[in-house]
Amino acid sequence: MSFIEVRNLQKSFGPLEVLKDISFDVQKNDVMAIIGPSGSGKSTMLRSLIQLEQVGGGSIRVDGDYLVKDGIYTNPADSKTINSKMGMVFQQFNLFPHLTVKQNLELAPKLVKKEKAGDYGHRSIELLEKVGLASKADELPSRLSGGQKQRVAIARALMMDPDILLFDEPTSALDPQLTKEVLQVMRNLAEEHMTMIVVTHEMEFASNVANHVIFMDDGMIVESGTPDEVIKSPKEIRTKRFLNYELSK
């Protein structure tokens, strides 16, 4: 059984249909890259997986349990359990500016999981070490670079011990040097067999780290397969046109 199964997903904003019959599977330990032009529905699809967007039709099943089946959502208690298996890393970091780095990591375990300080205190330092920021534990986010903020955001997502991490263009707000810092952390997670879905314009990451690539355009999955199949030898005209533009930058 796939860890995530998406079938015939549909989503509209008023008359605008932004997801059109989306279907795919994610296996445990997969690194799936979602590529495509801006406005193609990539972020909306990703946000739908963790119920940050409500879909209008189709099914999402996570680890065998339906979050939504034939357009009908499960009850709130089960939704919360299913969503807790997934962590999300956004474009804009979303750190609390008045809390230190360490406090940002520890807030959700304290408030959501009701953990005791002794349970999450050591884990927060371990995760900051993992992303190379243990020395910044007591700093406020305003004293960090963009790349450091995004690495803190990754560590914060890991604090909830998710089974899968969802990344929504995590490097789009960063300059090239800071992008390298964040992508290296993501590569390390992939080497540790973390299941990830990554909406990205980083073709090198999609080619060298992902084991599955989906190309979306106009709310549809146009092409999917291995990086060799989709990026190196695309079959569809729209995929070729997009890659020619991205790789020429």
PDB file of C-alpha atoms in Angstrom:
ATOM      1  CA  MET A   1       0.000   0.000   0.000  1.00  0.00           C
ATOM      2  CA  SER A   2       1.227   3.485  -0.872  1.00  0.00           C
ATOM      3  CA  PHE A   3       1.852   5.885   2.005  1.00  0.00           C
ATOM      4  CA  ILE A   4      -0.159   8.592   0.225  1.00  0.00           C
ATOM      5  CA  GLU A   5      -2.779   7.805  -2.411  1.00  0.00           C
ATOM      6  CA  VAL A   6      -4.415  10.668  -4.302  1.00  0.00           C
ATOM      7  CA  ARG A   7      -7.249   9.889  -6.684  1.00  0.00           C
ATOM      8  CA  ASN A   8      -9.173  12.227  -9.021  1.00  0.00           C
ATOM      9  CA  LEU A   9      -8.501  15.311  -6.892  1.00  0.00           C
ATOM     10  CA  GLN A  10     -10.434  18.422  -7.909  1.00  0.00           C
ATOM     11  CA  LYS A  11     -10.339  21.964  -6.592  1.00  0.00           C
ATOM     12  CA  SER A  12     -11.897  25.209  -7.794  1.00  0.00           C
ATOM     13  CA  PHE A  13     -11.798  28.819  -6.687  1.00  0.00           C
ATOM     14  CA  GLY A  14     -15.197  29.993  -7.871  1.00  0.00           C
ATOM     15  CA  PRO A  15     -15.378  29.346 -11.616  1.00  0.00           C
ATOM     16  CA  LEU A  16     -11.606  28.782 -11.845  1.00  0.00           C
ATOM     17  CA  GLU A  17     -10.708  25.079 -11.814  1.00  0.00           C
ATOM     18  CA  VAL A  18      -7.192  24.858 -10.359  1.00  0.00           C
ATOM     19  CA  LEU A  19      -6.887  21.071  -9.859  1.00  0.00           C
ATOM     20  CA  LYS A  20      -8.258  18.801 -12.551  1.00  0.00           C
ATOM     21  CA  ASP A  21      -8.490  15.083 -11.817  1.00  0.00           C
ATOM     22  CA  ILE A  22      -5.119  14.765 -10.032  1.00  0.00           C
ATOM     23  CA  SER A  23      -3.994  11.206  -9.181  1.00  0.00           C
ATOM     24  CA  PHE A  24      -0.651   9.912  -7.877  1.00  0.00           C
ATOM     25  CA  ASP A  25       0.958   7.701  -5.220  1.00  0.00           C
ATOM     26  CA  VAL A  26       3.805   8.328  -2.790  1.00  0.00           C
ATOM     27  CA  GLN A  27       5.673   5.373  -1.307  1.00  0.00           C
ATOM     28  CA  LYS A  28       7.508   5.338   2.004  1.00  0.00           C
ATOM     29  CA  ASN A  29      11.020   6.835   1.585  1.00  0.00           C
ATOM     30  CA  ASP A  30      10.106   8.481  -1.729  1.00  0.00           C
ATOM     31  CA  VAL A  31      11.397  11.929  -2.584  1.00  0.00           C
ATOM     32  CA  MET A  32       8.858  13.309  -5.039  1.00  0.00           C
ATOM     33  CA  ALA A  33       9.559  16.573  -6.865  1.00  0.00           C
ATOM     34  CA  ILE A  34       6.626  18.554  -8.244  1.00  0.00           C
ATOM     35  CA  ILE A  35       7.696  20.886 -11.050  1.00  0.00           C
ATOM     36  CA  GLY A  36       5.855  23.168 -13.410  1.00  0.00           C
ATOM     37  CA  PRO A  37       5.214  26.817 -14.252  1.00  0.00           C
ATOM     38  CA  SER A  38       3.799  29.290 -11.747  1.00  0.00           C
ATOM     39  CA  GLY A  39       0.030  29.040 -11.526  1.00  0.00           C
ATOM     40  CA  SER A  40      -0.066  25.379 -12.524  1.00  0.00           C
ATOM     41  CA  GLY A  41      -1.662  24.243  -9.233  1.00  0.00           C
ATOM     42  CA  LYS A  42       1.429  22.771  -7.556  1.00  0.00           C
ATOM     43  CA  SER A  43       1.140  24.618  -4.240  1.00  0.00           C
ATOM     44  CA  THR A  44      -2.632  24.202  -4.097  1.00  0.00           C
ATOM     45  CA  MET A  45      -2.239  20.458  -4.585  1.00  0.00           C
ATOM     46  CA  LEU A  46       0.423  20.268  -1.865  1.00  0.00           C
ATOM     47  CA  ARG A  47      -1.629  22.310   0.599  1.00  0.00           C
ATOM     48  CA  SER A  48      -4.635  20.072  -0.078  1.00  0.00           C
ATOM     49  CA  LEU A  49      -2.746  17.057   1.225  1.00  0.00           C
ATOM     50  CA  ILE A  50      -2.552  18.566   4.713  1.00  0.00           C
ATOM     51  CA  GLN A  51      -6.017  20.176   4.567  1.00  0.00           C
ATOM     52  CA  LEU A  52      -4.788  23.742   4.254  1.00  0.00           C
ATOM     53  CA  GLU A  53      -7.034  23.795   1.175  1.00  0.00           C
ATOM     54  CA  GLN A  54     -10.411  22.070   0.986  1.00  0.00           C
ATOM     55  CA  VAL A  55     -10.880  20.029  -2.183  1.00  0.00           C
ATOM     56  CA  GLY A  56     -14.133  19.788  -4.093  1.00  0.00           C
ATOM     57  CA  GLY A  57     -13.825  16.190  -5.223  1.00  0.00           C
ATOM     58  CA  GLY A  58     -11.641  13.107  -5.208  1.00  0.00           C
ATOM     59  CA  SER A  59      -9.888  11.174  -2.445  1.00  0.00           C
ATOM     60  CA  ILE A  60      -6.754  11.478  -0.313  1.00  0.00           C
ATOM     61  CA  ARG A  61      -5.611   8.486   1.731  1.00  0.00           C
ATOM     62  CA  VAL A  62      -2.633   8.719   4.109  1.00  0.00           C
ATOM     63  CA  ASP A  63      -1.089   5.560   5.576  1.00  0.00           C
ATOM     64  CA  GLY A  64      -4.270   3.620   4.819  1.00  0.00           C
ATOM     65  CA  ASP A  65      -6.722   6.161   6.277  1.00  0.00           C
ATOM     66  CA  TYR A  66      -8.929   8.468   4.228  1.00  0.00           C
ATOM     67  CA  LEU A  67      -8.585  12.178   4.887  1.00  0.00           C
ATOM     68  CA  VAL A  68     -11.185  12.752   2.183  1.00  0.00           C
ATOM     69  CA  LYS A  69     -13.098  10.141   0.199  1.00  0.00           C
ATOM     70  CA  ASP A  70     -15.108  11.034  -2.884  1.00  0.00           C
ATOM     71  CA  GLY A  71     -15.040  14.676  -1.819  1.00  0.00           C
ATOM     72  CA  ILE A  72     -16.255  14.016   1.734  1.00  0.00           C
ATOM     73  CA  TYR A  73     -13.858  14.700   4.627  1.00  0.00           C
ATOM     74  CA  THR A  74     -13.532  12.393   7.595  1.00  0.00           C
ATOM     75  CA  ASN A  75     -14.457  13.628  11.075  1.00  0.00           C
ATOM     76  CA  PRO A  76     -12.291  16.344  12.719  1.00  0.00           C
ATOM     77  CA  ALA A  77     -10.649  14.002  15.249  1.00  0.00           C
ATOM     78  CA  ASP A  78      -9.492  11.571  12.550  1.00  0.00           C
ATOM     79  CA  SER A  79      -8.462  14.469  10.292  1.00  0.00           C
ATOM     80  CA  LYS A  80      -6.223  15.800  13.071  1.00  0.00           C
ATOM     81  CA  THR A  81      -4.581  12.374  13.503  1.00  0.00           C
ATOM     82  CA  ILE A  82      -4.001  11.996   9.769  1.00  0.00           C
ATOM     83  CA  ASN A  83      -2.656  15.535   9.345  1.00  0.00           C
ATOM     84  CA  SER A  84      -0.255  15.019  12.265  1.00  0.00           C
ATOM     85  CA  LYS A  85       1.616  12.487  10.142  1.00  0.00           C
ATOM     86  CA  MET A  86       2.670  15.295   7.801  1.00  0.00           C
ATOM     87  CA  GLY A  87       4.888  18.320   8.353  1.00  0.00           C
ATOM     88  CA  MET A  88       4.904  21.408   6.141  1.00  0.00           C
ATOM     89  CA  VAL A  89       7.727  23.793   5.253  1.00  0.00           C
ATOM     90  CA  PHE A  90       6.553  27.013   3.578  1.00  0.00           C
ATOM     91  CA  GLN A  91       8.234  29.581   1.315  1.00  0.00           C
ATOM     92  CA  GLN A  92       8.218  32.362   3.898  1.00  0.00           C
ATOM     93  CA  PHE A  93       9.477  30.514   7.024  1.00  0.00           C
ATOM     94  CA  ASN A  94       6.540  31.613   9.248  1.00  0.00           C
ATOM     95  CA  LEU A  95       8.659  31.807  12.402  1.00  0.00           C
ATOM     96  CA  PHE A  96       7.332  33.667  15.433  1.00  0.00           C
ATOM     97  CA  PRO A  97       9.485  36.825  15.613  1.00  0.00           C
ATOM     98  CA  HIS A  98       9.137  37.286  19.395  1.00  0.00           C
ATOM     99  CA  LEU A  99      10.339  33.749  20.200  1.00  0.00           C
ATOM    100  CA  THR A 100      13.898  32.463  20.107  1.00  0.00           C
ATOM    101  CA  VAL A 101      14.886  29.786  17.629  1.00  0.00           C
ATOM    102  CA  LYS A 102      14.634  27.101  20.315  1.00  0.00           C
ATOM    103  CA  GLN A 103      11.256  28.394  21.491  1.00  0.00           C
ATOM    104  CA  ASN A 104       9.953  28.323  17.905  1.00  0.00           C
ATOM    105  CA  LEU A 105      10.818  24.623  17.743  1.00  0.00           C
ATOM    106  CA  GLU A 106       9.316  23.791  21.104  1.00  0.00           C
ATOM    107  CA  LEU A 107       6.004  25.636  20.849  1.00  0.00           C
ATOM    108  CA  ALA A 108       4.020  23.006  18.936  1.00  0.00           C
ATOM    109  CA  PRO A 109       5.146  19.987  21.014  1.00  0.00           C
ATOM    110  CA  LYS A 110       4.254  21.970  24.135  1.00  0.00           C
ATOM    111  CA  LEU A 111       0.837  23.248  22.987  1.00  0.00           C
ATOM    112  CA  VAL A 112      -0.316  20.585  20.528  1.00  0.00           C
ATOM    113  CA  LYS A 113       1.177  17.382  21.911  1.00  0.00           C
ATOM    114  CA  LYS A 114       1.176  18.576  25.536  1.00  0.00           C
ATOM    115  CA  GLU A 115       4.715  17.273  25.965  1.00  0.00           C
ATOM    116  CA  LYS A 116       6.786  18.140  29.012  1.00  0.00           C
ATOM    117  CA  ALA A 117       9.887  20.315  28.707  1.00  0.00           C
ATOM    118  CA  GLY A 118      12.113  17.374  29.510  1.00  0.00           C
ATOM    119  CA  ASP A 119      10.713  15.492  26.533  1.00  0.00           C
ATOM    120  CA  TYR A 120      11.165  18.189  23.895  1.00  0.00           C
ATOM    121  CA  GLY A 121      14.107  20.209  25.265  1.00  0.00           C
ATOM    122  CA  HIS A 122      16.825  17.766  24.223  1.00  0.00           C
ATOM    123  CA  ARG A 123      15.118  17.036  20.902  1.00  0.00           C
ATOM    124  CA  SER A 124      15.085  20.697  19.882  1.00  0.00           C
ATOM    125  CA  ILE A 125      18.859  20.989  20.372  1.00  0.00           C
ATOM    126  CA  GLU A 126      19.456  17.720  18.522  1.00  0.00           C
ATOM    127  CA  LEU A 127      17.449  18.964  15.551  1.00  0.00           C
ATOM    128  CA  LEU A 128      19.193  22.322  15.532  1.00  0.00           C
ATOM    129  CA  GLU A 129      22.491  20.435  15.451  1.00  0.00           C
ATOM    130  CA  LYS A 130      21.110  18.391  12.562  1.00  0.00           C
ATOM    131  CA  VAL A 131      20.503  21.544  10.508  1.00  0.00           C
ATOM    132  CA  GLY A 132      23.748  23.176  11.644  1.00  0.00           C
ATOM    133  CA  LEU A 133      22.210  25.841  13.892  1.00  0.00           C
ATOM    134  CA  ALA A 134      22.725  24.717  17.489  1.00  0.00           C
ATOM    135  CA  SER A 135      24.721  27.891  18.142  1.00  0.00           C
ATOM    136  CA  LYS A 136      21.663  29.979  17.194  1.00  0.00           C
ATOM    137  CA  ALA A 137      19.278  28.362  19.699  1.00  0.00           C
ATOM    138  CA  ASP A 138      18.812  31.525  21.772  1.00  0.00           C
ATOM    139  CA  GLU A 139      18.744  34.007  18.882  1.00  0.00           C
ATOM    140  CA  LEU A 140      15.617  35.740  17.626  1.00  0.00           C
ATOM    141  CA  PRO A 141      14.681  35.068  13.978  1.00  0.00           C
ATOM    142  CA  SER A 142      15.476  38.689  13.063  1.00  0.00           C
ATOM    143  CA  ARG A 143      19.171  37.935  13.619  1.00  0.00           C
ATOM    144  CA  LEU A 144      19.197  35.041  11.149  1.00  0.00           C
ATOM    145  CA  SER A 145      19.769  34.950   7.416  1.00  0.00           C
ATOM    146  CA  GLY A 146      17.003  33.691   5.133  1.00  0.00           C
ATOM    147  CA  GLY A 147      18.736  30.351   4.722  1.00  0.00           C
ATOM    148  CA  GLN A 148      19.093  29.975   8.479  1.00  0.00           C
ATOM    149  CA  LYS A 149      15.415  30.810   8.976  1.00  0.00           C
ATOM    150  CA  GLN A 150      14.412  28.135   6.493  1.00  0.00           C
ATOM    151  CA  ARG A 151      16.640  25.562   8.190  1.00  0.00           C
ATOM    152  CA  VAL A 152      14.964  26.465  11.495  1.00  0.00           C
ATOM    153  CA  ALA A 153      11.592  25.971   9.796  1.00  0.00           C
ATOM    154  CA  ILE A 154      12.686  22.487   8.678  1.00  0.00           C
ATOM    155  CA  ALA A 155      13.833  21.623  12.199  1.00  0.00           C
ATOM    156  CA  ARG A 156      10.527  22.929  13.572  1.00  0.00           C
ATOM    157  CA  ALA A 157       8.587  20.648  11.222  1.00  0.00           C
ATOM    158  CA  LEU A 158      10.731  17.685  12.308  1.00  0.00           C
ATOM    159  CA  MET A 159       9.965  18.415  15.979  1.00  0.00           C
ATOM    160  CA  MET A 160       6.501  16.909  15.501  1.00  0.00           C
ATOM    161  CA  ASP A 161       8.072  13.650  14.272  1.00  0.00           C
ATOM    162  CA  PRO A 162       6.156  13.518  10.968  1.00  0.00           C
ATOM    163  CA  ASP A 163       6.189  10.529   8.635  1.00  0.00           C
ATOM    164  CA  ILE A 164       6.435  12.811   5.614  1.00  0.00           C
ATOM    165  CA  LEU A 165       7.590  16.379   4.973  1.00  0.00           C
ATOM    166  CA  LEU A 166       5.916  18.651   2.435  1.00  0.00           C
ATOM    167  CA  PHE A 167       8.011  21.509   1.029  1.00  0.00           C
ATOM    168  CA  ASP A 168       6.343  24.383  -0.831  1.00  0.00           C
ATOM    169  CA  GLU A 169       9.132  26.012  -2.887  1.00  0.00           C
ATOM    170  CA  PRO A 170      11.388  26.256   0.187  1.00  0.00           C
ATOM    171  CA  THR A 171      14.177  28.122  -1.629  1.00  0.00           C
ATOM    172  CA  SER A 172      12.154  30.556  -3.752  1.00  0.00           C
ATOM    173  CA  ALA A 173      12.790  33.485  -1.380  1.00  0.00           C
ATOM    174  CA  LEU A 174      16.549  32.823  -1.092  1.00  0.00           C
ATOM    175  CA  ASP A 175      19.607  33.885  -3.039  1.00  0.00           C
ATOM    176  CA  PRO A 176      21.771  31.130  -4.614  1.00  0.00           C
ATOM    177  CA  GLN A 177      24.235  30.758  -1.720  1.00  0.00           C
ATOM    178  CA  LEU A 178      21.485  30.455   0.893  1.00  0.00           C
ATOM    179  CA  THR A 179      19.608  28.085  -1.404  1.00  0.00           C
ATOM    180  CA  LYS A 180      22.579  25.700  -1.254  1.00  0.00           C
ATOM    181  CA  GLU A 181      22.408  25.611   2.549  1.00  0.00           C
ATOM    182  CA  VAL A 182      18.754  24.597   2.549  1.00  0.00           C
ATOM    183  CA  LEU A 183      19.066  22.086  -0.277  1.00  0.00           C
ATOM    184  CA  GLN A 184      21.959  20.390   1.537  1.00  0.00           C
ATOM    185  CA  VAL A 185      19.753  19.866   4.600  1.00  0.00           C
ATOM    186  CA  MET A 186      17.077  18.394   2.329  1.00  0.00           C
ATOM    187  CA  ARG A 187      19.628  16.111   0.663  1.00  0.00           C
ATOM    188  CA  ASN A 188      20.707  14.898   4.096  1.00  0.00           C
ATOM    189  CA  LEU A 189      17.088  14.109   4.967  1.00  0.00           C
ATOM    190  CA  ALA A 190      16.705  12.181   1.716  1.00  0.00           C
ATOM    191  CA  GLU A 191      19.821  10.156   2.548  1.00  0.00           C
ATOM    192  CA  GLU A 192      18.186   9.326   5.889  1.00  0.00           C
ATOM    193  CA  HIS A 193      15.161   8.036   3.929  1.00  0.00           C
ATOM    194  CA  MET A 194      12.756  10.799   4.949  1.00  0.00           C
ATOM    195  CA  THR A 195       9.649  10.704   2.776  1.00  0.00           C
ATOM    196  CA  MET A 196       9.270  14.087   1.082  1.00  0.00           C
ATOM    197  CA  ILE A 197       7.135  15.874  -1.486  1.00  0.00           C
ATOM    198  CA  VAL A 198       8.885  18.989  -2.770  1.00  0.00           C
ATOM    199  CA  VAL A 199       7.339  21.683  -4.954  1.00  0.00           C
ATOM    200  CA  THR A 200      10.442  23.215  -6.514  1.00  0.00           C
ATOM    201  CA  HIS A 201      12.054  25.070  -9.404  1.00  0.00           C
ATOM    202  CA  GLU A 202      15.452  23.591  -8.475  1.00  0.00           C
ATOM    203  CA  MET A 203      15.986  21.241 -11.399  1.00  0.00           C
ATOM    204  CA  GLU A 204      19.309  19.946 -10.079  1.00  0.00           C
ATOM    205  CA  PHE A 205      17.621  18.854  -6.851  1.00  0.00           C
ATOM    206  CA  ALA A 206      14.766  17.252  -8.781  1.00  0.00           C
ATOM    207  CA  SER A 207      17.239  15.437 -11.037  1.00  0.00           C
ATOM    208  CA  ASN A 208      19.728  14.248  -8.439  1.00  0.00           C
ATOM    209  CA  VAL A 209      17.765  13.791  -5.198  1.00  0.00           C
ATOM    210  CA  ALA A 210      14.178  12.956  -6.153  1.00  0.00           C
ATOM    211  CA  ASN A 211      13.313   9.441  -7.275  1.00  0.00           C
ATOM    212  CA  HIS A 212       9.971  10.515  -8.763  1.00  0.00           C
ATOM    213  CA  VAL A 213       9.054  13.696 -10.650  1.00  0.00           C
ATOM    214  CA  ILE A 214       5.645  15.086 -11.547  1.00  0.00           C
ATOM    215  CA  PHE A 215       5.258  17.887 -14.088  1.00  0.00           C
ATOM    216  CA  MET A 216       2.075  19.927 -13.660  1.00  0.00           C
ATOM    217  CA  ASP A 217       0.562  22.524 -15.951  1.00  0.00           C
ATOM    218  CA  ASP A 218      -2.875  24.126 -16.037  1.00  0.00           C
ATOM    219  CA  GLY A 219      -4.044  22.150 -12.977  1.00  0.00           C
ATOM    220  CA  MET A 220      -3.175  18.775 -14.468  1.00  0.00           C
ATOM    221  CA  ILE A 221      -0.407  16.206 -14.216  1.00  0.00           C
ATOM    222  CA  VAL A 222       1.039  16.310 -17.712  1.00  0.00           C
ATOM    223  CA  GLU A 223       3.889  13.860 -17.189  1.00  0.00           C
ATOM    224  CA  SER A 224       5.300  11.766 -14.338  1.00  0.00           C
ATOM    225  CA  GLY A 225       8.068   9.232 -13.845  1.00  0.00           C
ATOM    226  CA  THR A 226      11.687   9.000 -12.801  1.00  0.00           C
ATOM    227  CA  PRO A 227      13.963  12.053 -13.146  1.00  0.00           C
ATOM    228  CA  ASP A 228      15.550  10.422 -16.193  1.00  0.00           C
ATOM    229  CA  GLU A 229      12.140   9.993 -17.812  1.00  0.00           C
ATOM    230  CA  VAL A 230      10.655  13.410 -17.033  1.00  0.00           C
ATOM    231  CA  ILE A 231      13.663  15.752 -16.905  1.00  0.00           C
ATOM    232  CA  LYS A 232      16.227  14.130 -19.178  1.00  0.00           C
ATOM    233  CA  SER A 233      13.871  12.547 -21.724  1.00  0.00           C
ATOM    234  CA  PRO A 234      10.462  14.266 -21.517  1.00  0.00           C
ATOM    235  CA  LYS A 235       7.793  13.084 -23.922  1.00  0.00           C
ATOM    236  CA  GLU A 236       5.267  15.912 -23.724  1.00  0.00           C
ATOM    237  CA  ILE A 237       5.687  19.214 -25.570  1.00  0.00           C
ATOM    238  CA  ARG A 238       4.676  21.257 -22.515  1.00  0.00           C
ATOM    239  CA  THR A 239       7.276  19.499 -20.367  1.00  0.00           C
ATOM    240  CA  LYS A 240       9.997  20.116 -22.946  1.00  0.00           C
ATOM    241  CA  ARG A 241       9.070  23.781 -23.262  1.00  0.00           C
ATOM    242  CA  PHE A 242       9.134  24.289 -19.477  1.00  0.00           C
ATOM    243  CA  LEU A 243      12.461  22.507 -19.017  1.00  0.00           C
ATOM    244  CA  ASN A 244      14.073  24.386 -21.885  1.00  0.00           C
ATOM    245  CA  TYR A 245      13.108  27.639 -20.167  1.00  0.00           C
ATOM    246  CA  GLU A 246      14.209  26.546 -16.675  1.00  0.00           C
ATOM    247  CA  LEU A 247      17.518  25.054 -17.776  1.00  0.00           C
ATOM    248  CA  SER A 248      18.379  28.114 -19.858  1.00  0.00           C
ATOM    249  CA  LYS A 249      18.277  30.441 -16.822  1.00  0.00           C
TER     250      LYS A 249
END
